Coordinates of C-alpha atoms in Angstrom, one line a residue:
X1 CA -6.6 -104.5 51.0
X2 CA -9.3 -102.7 49.0
X3 CA -12.3 -104.9 48.5
X4 CA -13.1 -105.7 44.8
X5 CA -16.8 -106.6 45.2
X6 CA -19.4 -103.9 45.1
X7 CA -23.2 -103.2 45.2
X8 CA -25.3 -101.0 42.9
X9 CA -26.5 -97.8 44.6
X10 CA -28.4 -94.9 43.1
X11 CA -28.8 -96.4 39.6
X12 CA -32.3 -95.0 39.2
X13 CA -31.1 -91.7 37.9
X14 CA -29.1 -93.2 35.1
X15 CA -30.6 -96.6 34.3
X16 CA -34.1 -97.8 33.5
X17 CA -35.4 -101.0 35.2
X18 CA -35.6 -104.0 32.9
X19 CA -35.7 -107.8 33.1
X20 CA -34.8 -109.8 36.3
X21 CA -34.1 -113.4 37.2
X22 CA -33.5 -115.3 40.5
X23 CA -30.6 -117.7 40.0
X24 CA -31.4 -119.5 43.2
X25 CA -34.8 -120.4 41.9
X26 CA -33.5 -122.0 38.7
X27 CA -31.8 -125.0 40.4
X28 CA -31.2 -126.5 43.8
X29 CA -27.4 -127.1 43.5
X30 CA -24.6 -124.8 44.6
X31 CA -24.2 -122.0 42.1
X32 CA -20.6 -122.3 40.7
X33 CA -20.5 -120.0 37.8
X34 CA -22.3 -117.9 35.1
X35 CA -21.1 -116.3 31.9
X36 CA -22.3 -114.7 28.7
X37 CA -22.5 -116.6 25.5
X38 CA -21.8 -115.1 22.1
X39 CA -22.4 -116.4 18.6
X40 CA -19.8 -116.7 15.9
X41 CA -20.4 -113.0 14.9
X42 CA -19.8 -111.8 18.5
X43 CA -23.5 -111.1 19.1
X44 CA -24.8 -111.9 22.5
X45 CA -26.6 -115.3 22.4
X46 CA -27.6 -115.5 26.1
X47 CA -26.2 -116.7 29.4
X48 CA -25.4 -120.1 31.0
X49 CA -25.5 -120.7 34.7
X50 CA -23.8 -123.7 36.3
X51 CA -24.8 -125.6 39.5
X52 CA -22.9 -128.4 41.4
X53 CA -24.4 -131.2 43.4
X54 CA -21.1 -132.7 44.5
X55 CA -19.4 -136.1 44.0
X56 CA -21.6 -138.7 42.3
X57 CA -19.1 -141.4 41.5
X58 CA -15.4 -142.4 41.8
X59 CA -14.5 -140.0 39.0
X60 CA -17.6 -138.0 38.5
X61 CA -19.5 -135.0 39.8
X62 CA -23.1 -134.1 39.2
X63 CA -23.8 -130.7 37.7
X64 CA -26.8 -128.8 36.2
X65 CA -26.8 -126.1 33.6
X66 CA -29.5 -123.5 32.9
X67 CA -29.5 -121.6 29.6
X68 CA -31.0 -118.1 29.6
X69 CA -31.7 -116.0 26.5
X70 CA -30.4 -112.5 26.3
X71 CA -33.6 -111.2 28.0
X72 CA -32.9 -113.6 31.0
X73 CA -35.7 -116.0 30.2
X74 CA -34.7 -119.6 31.0
X75 CA -35.0 -121.7 27.9
X76 CA -33.3 -125.0 28.8
X77 CA -31.8 -126.9 31.8
X78 CA -30.4 -130.4 32.4
X79 CA -28.4 -132.3 35.0
X80 CA -25.3 -134.1 33.8
X81 CA -22.3 -136.0 35.0
X82 CA -19.0 -134.2 34.7
X83 CA -15.4 -135.2 35.7
X84 CA -14.6 -135.1 39.4
X85 CA -11.7 -132.7 38.8
X86 CA -14.0 -130.0 37.3
X87 CA -15.0 -127.4 39.9
X88 CA -16.9 -125.3 37.3
X89 CA -17.4 -124.8 33.5
X90 CA -17.4 -121.8 31.3
X91 CA -19.6 -121.9 28.2
X92 CA -19.1 -120.8 24.6
X93 CA -20.9 -121.3 21.3
X94 CA -19.0 -123.1 18.6
X95 CA -19.5 -122.7 14.8
X96 CA -22.1 -125.4 14.7
X97 CA -24.3 -123.5 17.2
X98 CA -23.5 -126.0 20.0
X99 CA -22.7 -124.8 23.5
X100 CA -19.4 -126.1 24.7
X101 CA -18.8 -126.3 28.5
X102 CA -15.1 -126.0 29.0
X103 CA -13.7 -126.7 32.5
X104 CA -12.8 -123.3 33.9
X105 CA -11.9 -124.2 37.5
X106 CA -10.1 -127.3 38.5
X107 CA -10.6 -129.2 41.7
X108 CA -8.0 -131.8 42.7
X109 CA -9.1 -132.2 46.3
X110 CA -11.1 -135.4 45.8
X111 CA -8.5 -137.6 44.1
X112 CA -5.0 -138.8 44.8
X113 CA -2.1 -136.9 43.3
X114 CA -1.0 -139.9 41.1
X115 CA -4.5 -139.9 39.6
X116 CA -4.6 -136.3 38.6
X117 CA -6.2 -135.6 35.2
X118 CA -7.6 -132.7 33.2
X119 CA -11.4 -132.8 32.9
X120 CA -13.0 -133.1 29.5
X121 CA -15.4 -130.6 28.0
X122 CA -19.1 -131.2 27.5
X123 CA -21.3 -130.4 24.4
X124 CA -24.9 -129.1 24.7
X125 CA -27.2 -129.3 21.7
X126 CA -29.6 -126.4 22.2
X127 CA -32.1 -127.8 19.7
X128 CA -32.7 -131.1 21.6
X129 CA -31.4 -130.0 25.1
X130 CA -29.1 -132.9 25.2
X131 CA -25.6 -133.0 26.6
X132 CA -22.7 -135.4 26.0
X133 CA -19.0 -135.6 26.5
X134 CA -16.9 -133.9 23.9
X135 CA -15.1 -136.4 21.7
X136 CA -11.5 -135.6 20.8
X137 CA -9.5 -137.2 18.0
X138 CA -5.8 -138.0 18.1
X139 CA -4.3 -138.5 14.6
X140 CA -1.7 -141.3 14.7
X141 CA 1.6 -141.5 12.9
X142 CA 0.3 -144.5 10.9
X143 CA -2.5 -142.4 9.4
X144 CA -5.4 -143.6 11.6
X145 CA -7.6 -141.7 14.1
X146 CA -7.9 -142.6 17.8
X147 CA -11.1 -141.5 19.6
X148 CA -10.6 -139.9 23.0
X149 CA -13.6 -139.4 25.3
X150 CA -12.1 -140.3 28.7
X151 CA -9.3 -138.3 30.4
X152 CA -5.9 -139.9 31.0
X153 CA -3.9 -139.3 34.1
X154 CA -0.9 -137.0 33.9
X155 CA 1.3 -139.8 35.2
X156 CA 0.2 -142.1 32.3
X157 CA 0.7 -139.4 29.8
X158 CA 4.3 -138.7 31.0
X159 CA 5.2 -142.4 30.9
X160 CA 3.9 -142.8 27.3
X161 CA 5.8 -139.7 26.2
X162 CA 9.0 -141.0 27.8
X163 CA 8.6 -144.4 26.3
X164 CA 8.0 -143.1 22.8
X165 CA 11.0 -140.8 22.9
X166 CA 13.2 -143.6 24.1
X167 CA 12.0 -145.9 21.3
X168 CA 11.9 -143.4 18.3
X169 CA 14.3 -140.6 19.3
X170 CA 11.4 -138.1 19.0
X171 CA 7.8 -137.6 20.0
X172 CA 5.1 -137.5 17.3
X173 CA 2.8 -134.6 17.9
X174 CA -0.6 -133.9 16.3
X175 CA -3.5 -131.7 16.9
X176 CA -7.0 -132.3 15.4
X177 CA -9.9 -129.9 15.0
X178 CA -13.2 -129.8 13.2
X179 CA -13.7 -127.4 10.3
X180 CA -16.8 -125.3 9.8
X181 CA -16.4 -126.0 6.1
X182 CA -16.9 -129.7 6.9
X183 CA -14.5 -132.5 7.9
X184 CA -11.4 -132.3 10.0
X185 CA -8.0 -130.6 10.0
X186 CA -4.8 -131.8 11.5
X187 CA -1.3 -130.4 12.1
X188 CA 1.5 -133.0 12.7
X189 CA 5.2 -132.8 13.4
X190 CA 8.1 -134.7 15.0
X191 CA 9.5 -133.2 18.2
X192 CA 13.2 -133.8 18.9
X193 CA 15.2 -132.4 21.8
X194 CA 16.1 -129.0 20.2
X195 CA 14.2 -128.9 17.0
X196 CA 11.1 -130.1 15.0
X197 CA 10.6 -131.4 11.5
X198 CA 8.3 -133.5 9.4
X199 CA 5.5 -130.9 9.6
X200 CA 2.2 -131.3 7.6
X201 CA -1.1 -129.6 7.4
X202 CA -3.8 -132.2 6.5
X203 CA -7.4 -131.9 5.6
X204 CA -9.9 -134.8 6.0
X205 CA -13.5 -135.2 4.9
X206 CA -16.4 -136.1 7.3
X207 CA -15.4 -139.7 7.2
X208 CA -11.8 -138.9 8.1
X209 CA -10.5 -139.7 4.7
X210 CA -7.5 -137.6 3.7
X211 CA -8.3 -134.9 1.0
X212 CA -4.9 -133.2 0.9
X213 CA -1.7 -132.8 2.7
X214 CA 0.6 -129.7 2.7
X215 CA 4.2 -130.6 3.8
X216 CA 6.8 -128.2 5.0
X217 CA 10.0 -128.3 7.1
X218 CA 10.5 -131.9 6.1
X219 CA 14.3 -131.9 7.0
X220 CA 14.4 -129.1 9.5
X221 CA 17.2 -129.0 12.0
X222 CA 18.5 -126.5 14.7
X223 CA 19.9 -124.1 12.1
X224 CA 17.8 -124.5 9.0
X225 CA 14.0 -124.8 9.4
X226 CA 10.6 -123.5 8.5
X227 CA 7.7 -122.5 10.7
X228 CA 4.1 -121.7 10.0
X229 CA 1.7 -119.5 12.0
X230 CA -1.9 -119.7 10.9
X231 CA -3.6 -116.3 11.1
X232 CA -7.0 -117.0 9.7
X233 CA -9.1 -119.4 7.6
X234 CA -12.4 -119.3 5.7
X235 CA -14.2 -121.5 3.3
X236 CA -11.7 -120.6 0.5
X237 CA -8.3 -120.2 2.0
X238 CA -5.9 -120.7 5.0
X239 CA -3.8 -117.6 5.6
X240 CA -0.5 -118.0 7.5
X241 CA 2.9 -116.4 8.0
X242 CA 5.7 -118.7 6.8
X243 CA 9.2 -118.1 8.3
X244 CA 12.2 -119.7 6.7
X245 CA 15.3 -119.6 8.9
X246 CA 18.8 -120.3 7.5
X247 CA 21.6 -119.9 10.0
X248 CA 20.0 -116.9 11.8
X249 CA 18.7 -115.2 8.6
X250 CA 14.9 -115.0 8.5
X251 CA 12.6 -114.6 5.5
X252 CA 8.9 -114.1 6.1
X253 CA 6.1 -114.5 3.6
X254 CA 2.3 -114.6 3.6
X255 CA 1.4 -118.1 2.6
X256 CA -2.2 -118.7 1.3
X257 CA -3.3 -122.3 0.9
X258 CA -6.4 -123.2 -1.1
X259 CA -8.9 -124.8 1.4
X260 CA -10.3 -127.2 -1.2
X261 CA -7.0 -128.5 -2.8
X262 CA -4.2 -127.8 -0.4
X263 CA -2.2 -126.0 -3.1
X264 CA -0.4 -122.7 -2.7
X265 CA -2.6 -119.9 -4.0
X266 CA 0.0 -117.3 -3.0
X267 CA 3.3 -117.1 -1.2
X268 CA 4.6 -113.6 -1.3
X269 CA 7.4 -112.1 0.9
X270 CA 6.1 -109.8 3.6
X271 CA 7.9 -106.5 2.7
X272 CA 7.8 -103.4 4.8
X273 CA 8.8 -102.0 8.1
X274 CA 7.9 -104.7 10.6
X275 CA 10.9 -106.3 12.4
X276 CA 11.5 -110.1 12.6
X277 CA 10.5 -110.1 16.3
X278 CA 7.3 -108.2 15.5
X279 CA 6.3 -110.7 12.8
X280 CA 7.2 -113.6 15.0
X281 CA 4.7 -112.6 17.6
X282 CA 1.9 -110.8 15.8
X283 CA -0.4 -113.8 15.7
X284 CA -0.7 -113.9 19.5
X285 CA -1.1 -111.1 22.1
X286 CA -0.8 -111.8 25.8
X287 CA -1.2 -109.1 28.5
X288 CA -0.2 -110.3 31.9
X289 CA -1.9 -113.7 32.3
X290 CA -4.6 -113.0 29.7
X291 CA -4.6 -113.8 26.0
X292 CA -6.4 -111.0 24.2
X293 CA -8.4 -111.3 21.0
X294 CA -6.0 -109.4 18.7
X295 CA -7.7 -110.1 15.3
X296 CA -11.0 -109.3 13.6
X297 CA -12.3 -110.6 10.2
X298 CA -14.3 -108.6 7.8
X299 CA -15.8 -109.6 4.4
X300 CA -12.8 -108.2 2.4
X301 CA -9.9 -108.4 4.9
X302 CA -8.7 -109.3 8.4
X303 CA -6.8 -107.1 10.8
X304 CA -4.3 -108.1 13.4
X305 CA -2.7 -106.0 16.2
X306 CA 0.6 -107.0 17.8
X307 CA 3.4 -105.4 19.7
X308 CA 6.1 -103.6 17.7
X309 CA 9.6 -104.7 18.7
X310 CA 13.0 -103.3 18.3
X311 CA 15.2 -106.3 18.9
X312 CA 13.7 -107.8 22.1
X313 CA 12.2 -104.5 23.4
X314 CA 8.6 -103.6 23.1
X315 CA 8.5 -100.1 21.6
X316 CA 4.8 -99.7 20.4
X317 CA 2.1 -101.4 18.4
X318 CA 2.0 -103.0 14.9
X319 CA -1.0 -103.5 12.7
X320 CA -1.1 -106.0 9.9
X321 CA -4.1 -105.8 7.4
X322 CA -4.5 -108.6 4.9
X323 CA -6.6 -108.1 1.8
X324 CA -8.5 -111.3 1.1
X325 CA -9.0 -110.6 -2.6
X326 CA -5.4 -110.0 -3.8
X327 CA -3.5 -111.3 -0.7
X328 CA -1.6 -108.0 -0.2
X329 CA -0.4 -107.1 3.2
X330 CA -0.5 -103.6 4.6
X331 CA 1.9 -103.3 7.6
X332 CA 2.0 -100.2 9.9
X333 CA 3.3 -99.3 13.3
X334 CA 3.1 -96.6 15.9
X335 CA 5.7 -96.3 18.7
X336 CA 5.3 -95.0 22.2
X337 CA 7.8 -92.3 21.3
X338 CA 7.4 -90.0 19.5
X339 CA 3.8 -91.0 18.4
X340 CA 2.2 -90.8 21.8
X341 CA 4.3 -88.1 23.4
X342 CA 1.9 -85.3 22.5
X343 CA -0.9 -87.1 24.3
X344 CA 1.0 -88.7 27.1
X345 CA 4.0 -86.5 27.7
X346 CA 5.6 -88.7 30.4
X347 CA 5.7 -91.8 28.2
X348 CA 9.1 -93.4 27.4
X349 CA 10.4 -95.6 24.6
X350 CA 9.1 -98.8 26.2
X351 CA 5.6 -97.7 27.2
X352 CA 6.3 -96.7 30.8
X353 CA 4.8 -93.5 32.1
X354 CA 5.1 -91.5 35.3
X355 CA 6.4 -93.4 38.5
X356 CA 7.3 -96.5 36.5
X357 CA 3.8 -97.4 35.6
X358 CA 3.4 -99.4 32.3
X359 CA 0.7 -99.0 29.8
X360 CA -0.8 -102.5 30.0
X361 CA -3.1 -103.5 27.2
X362 CA -6.6 -104.4 28.4
X363 CA -8.6 -104.7 25.2
X364 CA -8.6 -103.8 21.5
X365 CA -11.3 -102.9 19.0
X366 CA -11.2 -103.1 15.2
X367 CA -13.4 -101.0 12.9
X368 CA -14.2 -101.9 9.3
X369 CA -12.2 -99.1 7.8
X370 CA -9.0 -100.4 9.4
X371 CA -8.9 -98.0 12.3
X372 CA -8.1 -99.5 15.7
X373 CA -8.8 -98.7 19.4
X374 CA -6.4 -99.8 22.1
X375 CA -7.5 -99.6 25.7
X376 CA -4.6 -99.6 28.2
X377 CA -4.3 -99.2 32.0
X378 CA -1.4 -97.8 33.9
X379 CA -0.1 -100.8 35.9
X380 CA 2.9 -101.3 38.2
X381 CA 3.8 -104.9 39.2
X382 CA 4.7 -106.0 42.7
X383 CA 8.3 -105.9 44.1
X384 CA 10.1 -106.8 47.3
X385 CA 8.5 -103.9 49.2
X386 CA 5.7 -102.9 46.9
X387 CA 2.2 -104.2 45.9
X388 CA 0.7 -104.4 42.4
X389 CA -1.4 -101.4 41.6
X390 CA -3.2 -99.6 38.8
X391 CA -4.3 -96.1 38.0
X392 CA -5.7 -94.3 34.9
X393 CA -7.1 -95.9 31.8
X394 CA -5.6 -94.7 28.5
X395 CA -7.6 -95.2 25.2
X396 CA -5.5 -94.9 22.0
X397 CA -7.6 -94.4 18.8
X398 CA -6.0 -94.6 15.4
X399 CA -7.3 -93.6 11.9
X400 CA -7.6 -96.1 9.0
X401 CA -3.9 -95.6 8.2
X402 CA -2.9 -96.5 11.7
X403 CA -1.9 -93.0 12.7
X404 CA -2.7 -91.8 16.2
X405 CA -6.0 -89.8 15.9
X406 CA -6.7 -89.2 19.5
X407 CA -5.8 -90.4 23.0
X408 CA -8.3 -90.2 25.9
X409 CA -7.0 -90.4 29.4
X410 CA -9.6 -91.5 32.0
X411 CA -8.4 -90.4 35.4
X412 CA -8.8 -93.1 38.1
X413 CA -7.8 -93.5 41.7
X414 CA -5.0 -95.9 42.6
X415 CA -6.2 -99.5 43.2
X416 CA -3.8 -101.8 45.1
X417 CA -3.6 -105.6 45.1
X418 CA -5.9 -106.0 42.0
X419 CA -5.8 -105.5 38.3
X420 CA -9.4 -105.7 37.4
X421 CA -10.9 -102.2 37.4
X422 CA -11.5 -102.6 33.7
X423 CA -14.6 -104.8 33.3
X424 CA -15.6 -105.5 29.7
X425 CA -16.7 -104.0 26.4
X426 CA -19.0 -104.6 23.4
X427 CA -19.4 -103.4 19.9
X428 CA -22.4 -101.1 19.1
X429 CA -24.3 -100.2 15.9
X430 CA -23.3 -103.3 13.9
X431 CA -19.6 -103.1 15.0
X432 CA -19.1 -99.5 14.0
X433 CA -18.8 -98.2 17.6
X434 CA -17.7 -99.3 21.0
X435 CA -18.8 -99.1 24.7
X436 CA -16.5 -100.2 27.5
X437 CA -17.0 -100.3 31.3
X438 CA -14.7 -99.8 34.2
X439 CA -15.0 -99.0 37.9
X440 CA -13.3 -96.6 40.3
X441 CA -13.2 -96.2 44.1
X442 CA -13.7 -92.4 44.6
X443 CA -14.4 -89.9 47.3
X444 CA -18.0 -88.5 47.2
X445 CA -17.9 -84.8 46.8
X446 CA -20.9 -84.3 49.2
X447 CA -20.4 -87.0 51.9
X448 CA -16.6 -87.1 51.6
X449 CA -16.8 -90.9 51.9
X450 CA -15.3 -93.2 49.4
X451 CA -17.5 -95.3 47.2
X452 CA -17.3 -97.3 44.0
X453 CA -18.5 -95.7 40.7
X454 CA -19.2 -97.5 37.5
X455 CA -18.1 -95.7 34.3
X456 CA -19.8 -96.3 30.9
X457 CA -17.8 -95.0 28.0
X458 CA -19.0 -94.9 24.5
X459 CA -17.0 -94.1 21.3
X460 CA -19.5 -93.3 18.6
X461 CA -18.4 -91.9 15.3
X462 CA -15.0 -91.3 17.0
X463 CA -16.5 -89.1 19.7
X464 CA -16.2 -90.0 23.4
X465 CA -19.0 -89.8 25.9
X466 CA -19.0 -91.0 29.5
X467 CA -21.8 -91.8 32.0
X468 CA -21.1 -92.3 35.7
X469 CA -23.1 -94.5 38.0
X470 CA -22.5 -94.5 41.8
X471 CA -22.1 -98.0 43.2
X472 CA -21.0 -99.1 46.7
X473 CA -21.1 -101.9 49.2
X474 CA -24.3 -102.1 51.2
X475 CA -25.9 -104.6 53.7
X476 CA -23.4 -107.4 52.8
X477 CA -24.9 -107.7 49.3
X478 CA -22.6 -107.8 46.3
X479 CA -23.2 -106.7 42.8
X480 CA -21.0 -107.7 39.8
X481 CA -21.6 -106.3 36.4
X482 CA -21.7 -108.5 33.3
X483 CA -22.0 -107.7 29.6
X484 CA -25.7 -107.3 28.5
X485 CA -27.4 -107.2 25.1
X486 CA -26.7 -104.0 23.1
X487 CA -27.7 -100.9 25.0
X488 CA -28.0 -102.8 28.4
X489 CA -25.8 -103.9 31.3
X490 CA -26.4 -107.0 33.5
X491 CA -26.0 -106.7 37.2
X492 CA -25.7 -109.7 39.5
X493 CA -26.6 -109.1 43.1
X494 CA -25.9 -111.9 45.7
X495 CA -25.5 -112.7 49.3
X496 CA -24.3 -116.3 50.0
X497 CA -25.5 -116.4 53.6
X498 CA -29.1 -115.4 52.6
X499 CA -29.0 -117.5 49.5
X500 CA -29.8 -114.4 47.5
X501 CA -28.5 -114.5 43.9
X502 CA -30.4 -112.3 41.4
X503 CA -29.5 -110.9 38.0
X504 CA -31.2 -108.0 36.2
X505 CA -30.8 -106.1 32.9
X506 CA -30.7 -102.4 33.1
X507 CA -31.0 -100.1 30.1
X508 CA -28.1 -97.7 29.5
X509 CA -28.7 -94.0 28.9
X510 CA -26.6 -93.1 25.9

């Protein structure tokens, strides 16, 4: 099996030395994770590094976090008690500017199977450097809120669900979240064996007093029902796709609800060329096991990218652009054939290319004029006698009208047993341009030995430029690239035996 870890080698020619930090010197616990943090405008906020000190109680573990700014300066740290089933946490910044530590790896080795439970997230207040358990709210059918700050075992949850179903004939389901505009928002419905009904969207103030309620699908059944998929929300409106089903006939509309009153501001049919299956799935995009961010909001619009379907077959991509001023919808699509045939001659109707490789979506980028970039990788899954493998990256770039403007193929050696040669990306120049990073295991033209190379690819003003950096394994040290501040890359070099774990920022030469 080809190793997937690698060490920086020969970077001096391409990168300029910058800031460094020793992760082992920041805390005495076992290092269990690190990730980049981004604010609500997708700008790099900094990094968070997590350390574990092991079991501290019957149902707790002791951890420590260290927050670094985007220049790798440590700005805060604190020990805390997490749930025993949490092996590590991944951090993100919420709309309040708090850092949420969400359990990213689960450890069930320290408790009995009947006591299994999902660990709860933690909240860090960067202003005061305090941490507490995240409080969740469960909205009840009687109109009250129940506070949840301790996890419940899976066995208890299953029993309560069974008992409720037996008593009522349905399960009452609700989900509650906070709104950046203030207060809380809930979605409720009744779940029967083969259908749901009694749906409501409800807004509450900061004291959890109901402000408004939008009801739909009140008498839904297996053949006649209404669904709602929320696409976007802001301080003024909630934007969603409403689907009304009547004995197999579907009618889709863009429903816009006033955020302050709960009244319909617009409910216009979505007319155009997108199929029912395309509209059904456009709000979510999964690629393999990953859920991709398939939407970007601008001041005057938001843009979504989904798969274009013909019946149940994927035949291309669909773009939906919603104007936030007049609530009009611009729907477009491009198909693998004939739209990509000029650039990828071997492609077929369903996105397969030569030797049964599929163009698997890895990332997508949205520009303010409506143009879209779609980064894909040629991927073949495993079979009875075959292993999963990847080859070339294919970048599809459209114009503002969602017509294929260019396709760039990045030739890459075959990688077996893994699907992670693509690393990450970031927007440049205020979101106008893009840089993305991938790796490849190639034969050196001089030594004829294989080594890893890191590829830095910029798309600036629609023009592609590529920088190549040789990287390879050396002396049992491993280097993993992370996203850095604009114009930089972060490299983490570590060796577990020698307790060596350092990170550094290197300036890119583009």
